[in-house]
PDB file of C-alpha atoms in Angstrom:
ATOM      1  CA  UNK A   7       5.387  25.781 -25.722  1.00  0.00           C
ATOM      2  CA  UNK A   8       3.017  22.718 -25.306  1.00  0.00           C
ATOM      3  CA  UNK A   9       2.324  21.103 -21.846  1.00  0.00           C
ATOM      4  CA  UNK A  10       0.970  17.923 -21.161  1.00  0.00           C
ATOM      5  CA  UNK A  11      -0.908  15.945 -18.048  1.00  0.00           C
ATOM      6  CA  UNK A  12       0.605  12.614 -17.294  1.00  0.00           C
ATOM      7  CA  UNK A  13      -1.533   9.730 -15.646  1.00  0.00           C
ATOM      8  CA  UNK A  14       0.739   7.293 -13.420  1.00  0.00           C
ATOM      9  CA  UNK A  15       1.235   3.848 -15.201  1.00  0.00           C
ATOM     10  CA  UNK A  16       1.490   2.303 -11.496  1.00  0.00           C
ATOM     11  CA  UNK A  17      -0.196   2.682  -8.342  1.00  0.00           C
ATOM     12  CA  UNK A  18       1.544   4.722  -5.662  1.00  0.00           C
ATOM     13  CA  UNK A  19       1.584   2.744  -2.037  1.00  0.00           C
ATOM     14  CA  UNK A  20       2.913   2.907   1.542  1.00  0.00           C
ATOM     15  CA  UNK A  21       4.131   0.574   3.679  1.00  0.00           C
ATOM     16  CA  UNK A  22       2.108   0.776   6.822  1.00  0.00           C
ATOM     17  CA  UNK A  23       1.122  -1.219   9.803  1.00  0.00           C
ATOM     18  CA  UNK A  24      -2.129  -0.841  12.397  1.00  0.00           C
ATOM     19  CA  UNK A  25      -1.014   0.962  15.892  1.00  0.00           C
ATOM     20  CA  UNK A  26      -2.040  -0.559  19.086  1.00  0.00           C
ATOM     21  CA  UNK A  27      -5.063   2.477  18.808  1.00  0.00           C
ATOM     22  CA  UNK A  28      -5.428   1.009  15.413  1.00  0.00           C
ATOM     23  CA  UNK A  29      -4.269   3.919  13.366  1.00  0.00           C
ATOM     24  CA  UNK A  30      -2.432   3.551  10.364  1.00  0.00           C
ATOM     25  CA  UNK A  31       1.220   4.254  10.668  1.00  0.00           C
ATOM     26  CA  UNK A  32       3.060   4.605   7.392  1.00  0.00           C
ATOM     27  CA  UNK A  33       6.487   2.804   8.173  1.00  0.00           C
ATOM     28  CA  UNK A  34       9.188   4.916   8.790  1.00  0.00           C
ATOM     29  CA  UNK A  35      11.581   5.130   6.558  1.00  0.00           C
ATOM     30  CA  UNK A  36      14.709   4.035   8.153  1.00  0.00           C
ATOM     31  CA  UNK A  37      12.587   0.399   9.006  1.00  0.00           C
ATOM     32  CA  UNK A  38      11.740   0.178   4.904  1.00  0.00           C
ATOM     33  CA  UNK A  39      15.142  -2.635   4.526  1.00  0.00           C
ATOM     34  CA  UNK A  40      16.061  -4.664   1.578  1.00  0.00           C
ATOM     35  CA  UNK A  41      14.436  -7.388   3.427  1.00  0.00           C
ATOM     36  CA  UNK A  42      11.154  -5.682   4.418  1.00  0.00           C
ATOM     37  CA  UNK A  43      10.548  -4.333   1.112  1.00  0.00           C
ATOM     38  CA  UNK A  44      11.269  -8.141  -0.351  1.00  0.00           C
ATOM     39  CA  UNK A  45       8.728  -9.304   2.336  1.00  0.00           C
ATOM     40  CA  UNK A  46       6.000  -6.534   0.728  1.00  0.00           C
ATOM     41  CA  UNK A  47       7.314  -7.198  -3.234  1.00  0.00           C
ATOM     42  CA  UNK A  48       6.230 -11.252  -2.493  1.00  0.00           C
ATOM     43  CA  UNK A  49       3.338 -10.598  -0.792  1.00  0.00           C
ATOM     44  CA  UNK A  50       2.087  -8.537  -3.935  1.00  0.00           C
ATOM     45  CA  UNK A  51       3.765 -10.874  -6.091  1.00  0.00           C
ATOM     46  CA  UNK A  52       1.192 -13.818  -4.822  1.00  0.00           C
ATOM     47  CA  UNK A  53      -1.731 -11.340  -6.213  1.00  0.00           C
ATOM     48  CA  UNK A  54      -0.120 -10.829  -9.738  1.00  0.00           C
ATOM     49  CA  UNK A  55       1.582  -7.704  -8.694  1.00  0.00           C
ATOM     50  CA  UNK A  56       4.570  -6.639  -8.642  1.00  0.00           C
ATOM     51  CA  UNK A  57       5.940  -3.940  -5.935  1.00  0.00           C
ATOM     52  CA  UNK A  58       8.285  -1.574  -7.788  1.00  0.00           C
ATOM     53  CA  UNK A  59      10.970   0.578  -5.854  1.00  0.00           C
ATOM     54  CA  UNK A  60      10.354   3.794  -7.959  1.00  0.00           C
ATOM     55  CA  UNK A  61      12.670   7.444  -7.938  1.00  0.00           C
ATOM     56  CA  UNK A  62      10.019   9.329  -4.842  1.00  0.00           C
ATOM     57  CA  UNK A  63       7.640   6.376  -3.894  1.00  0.00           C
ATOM     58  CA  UNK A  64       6.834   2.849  -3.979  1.00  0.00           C
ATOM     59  CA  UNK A  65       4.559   1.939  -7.185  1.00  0.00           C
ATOM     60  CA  UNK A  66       2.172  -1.529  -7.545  1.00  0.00           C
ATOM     61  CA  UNK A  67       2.536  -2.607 -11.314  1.00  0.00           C
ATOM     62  CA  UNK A  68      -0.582  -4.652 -11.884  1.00  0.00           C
ATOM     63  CA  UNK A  69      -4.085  -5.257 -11.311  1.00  0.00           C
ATOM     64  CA  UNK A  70      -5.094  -5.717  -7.768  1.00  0.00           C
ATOM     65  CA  UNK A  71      -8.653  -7.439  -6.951  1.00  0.00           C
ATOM     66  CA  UNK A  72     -10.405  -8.444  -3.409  1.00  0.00           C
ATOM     67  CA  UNK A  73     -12.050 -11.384  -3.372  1.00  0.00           C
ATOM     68  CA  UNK A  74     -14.512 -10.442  -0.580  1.00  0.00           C
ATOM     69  CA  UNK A  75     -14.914  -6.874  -1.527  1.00  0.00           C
ATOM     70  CA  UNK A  76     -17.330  -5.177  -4.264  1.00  0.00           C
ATOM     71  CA  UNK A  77     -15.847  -1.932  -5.671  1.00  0.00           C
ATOM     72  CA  UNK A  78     -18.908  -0.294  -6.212  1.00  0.00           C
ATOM     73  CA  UNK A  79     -19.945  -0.998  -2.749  1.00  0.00           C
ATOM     74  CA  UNK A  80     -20.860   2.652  -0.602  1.00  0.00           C
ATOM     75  CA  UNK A  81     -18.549   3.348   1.860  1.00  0.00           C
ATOM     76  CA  UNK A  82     -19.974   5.743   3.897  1.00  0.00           C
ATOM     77  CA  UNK A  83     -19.423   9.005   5.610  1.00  0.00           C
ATOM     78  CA  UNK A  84     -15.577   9.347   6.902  1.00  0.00           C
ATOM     79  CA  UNK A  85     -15.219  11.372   9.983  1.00  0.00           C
ATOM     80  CA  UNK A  86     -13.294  14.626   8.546  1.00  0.00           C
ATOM     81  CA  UNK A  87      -9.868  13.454   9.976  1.00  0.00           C
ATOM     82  CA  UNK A  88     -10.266  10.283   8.285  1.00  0.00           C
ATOM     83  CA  UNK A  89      -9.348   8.696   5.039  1.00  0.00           C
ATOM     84  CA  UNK A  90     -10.073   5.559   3.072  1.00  0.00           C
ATOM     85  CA  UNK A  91      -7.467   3.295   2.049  1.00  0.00           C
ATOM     86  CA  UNK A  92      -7.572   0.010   0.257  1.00  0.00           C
ATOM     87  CA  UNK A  93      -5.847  -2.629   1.746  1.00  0.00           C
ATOM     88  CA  UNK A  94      -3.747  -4.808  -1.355  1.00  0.00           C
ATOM     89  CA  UNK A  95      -1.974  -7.099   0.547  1.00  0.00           C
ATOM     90  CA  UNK A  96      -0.855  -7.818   4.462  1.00  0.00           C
ATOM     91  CA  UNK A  97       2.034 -10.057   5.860  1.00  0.00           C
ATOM     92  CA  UNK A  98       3.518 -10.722   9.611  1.00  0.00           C
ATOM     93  CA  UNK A  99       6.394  -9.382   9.903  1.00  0.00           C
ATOM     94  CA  UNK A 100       8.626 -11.475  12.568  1.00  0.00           C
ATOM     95  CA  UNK A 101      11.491  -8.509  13.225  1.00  0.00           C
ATOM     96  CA  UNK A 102       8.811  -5.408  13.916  1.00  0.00           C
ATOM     97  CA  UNK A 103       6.517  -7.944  15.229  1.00  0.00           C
ATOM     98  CA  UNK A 104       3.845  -6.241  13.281  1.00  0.00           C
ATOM     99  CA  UNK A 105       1.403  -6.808  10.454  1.00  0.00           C
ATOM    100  CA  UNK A 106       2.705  -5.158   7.952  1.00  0.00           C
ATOM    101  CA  UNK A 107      -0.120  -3.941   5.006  1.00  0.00           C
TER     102      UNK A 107
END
């Protein structure tokens, strides 16, 4: 019997949004509506992306870029309860009254 290793095609992503102690939330998902989701797929879709609703998680088909930001650029030392995450794409989300990201 053969097995194989399979690399993702898309990015996986979650929907989150900054805390008021500025910790990122994933959105729960009851709040991930038709409408919120369309709100996330155009914000991608004004960096050449496009935000795909896949079978388990939300994929990013697409190249995503920062203007400001050089990928090669260090970092740092994360405090061990910490992770880094790369922000794609952000928009204000009237309903939640959040930034959405």
């Amino acid at each position: 019997q053969d097995f194989y290793l399979g690399y993702p095609v898309d990015t996986p992503v979650v929907l989150s949004y900054f805390d008021q102690d500025d910790d990122l939330v994933a959105v729960p998902e009851e709040d991930l509506t038709p409408r919120l989701f369309g709100r996330a797929k155009w914000a991608l879709g004004v960096k050449n992306a496009k935000l795909v609703d896949s079978a388990v998680v939300y994929t990013v088909h697409g190249e995503i870029h920062e203007e400001d930001e050089d990928d090669d650029e260090v970092t740092g030392d994360l405090p061990d309860d910490e992770e880094y995450v790369r922000v794609l794409a952000s928009f204000a989300d009237e309903e939640s009254g959040r930034e959405e990201i």
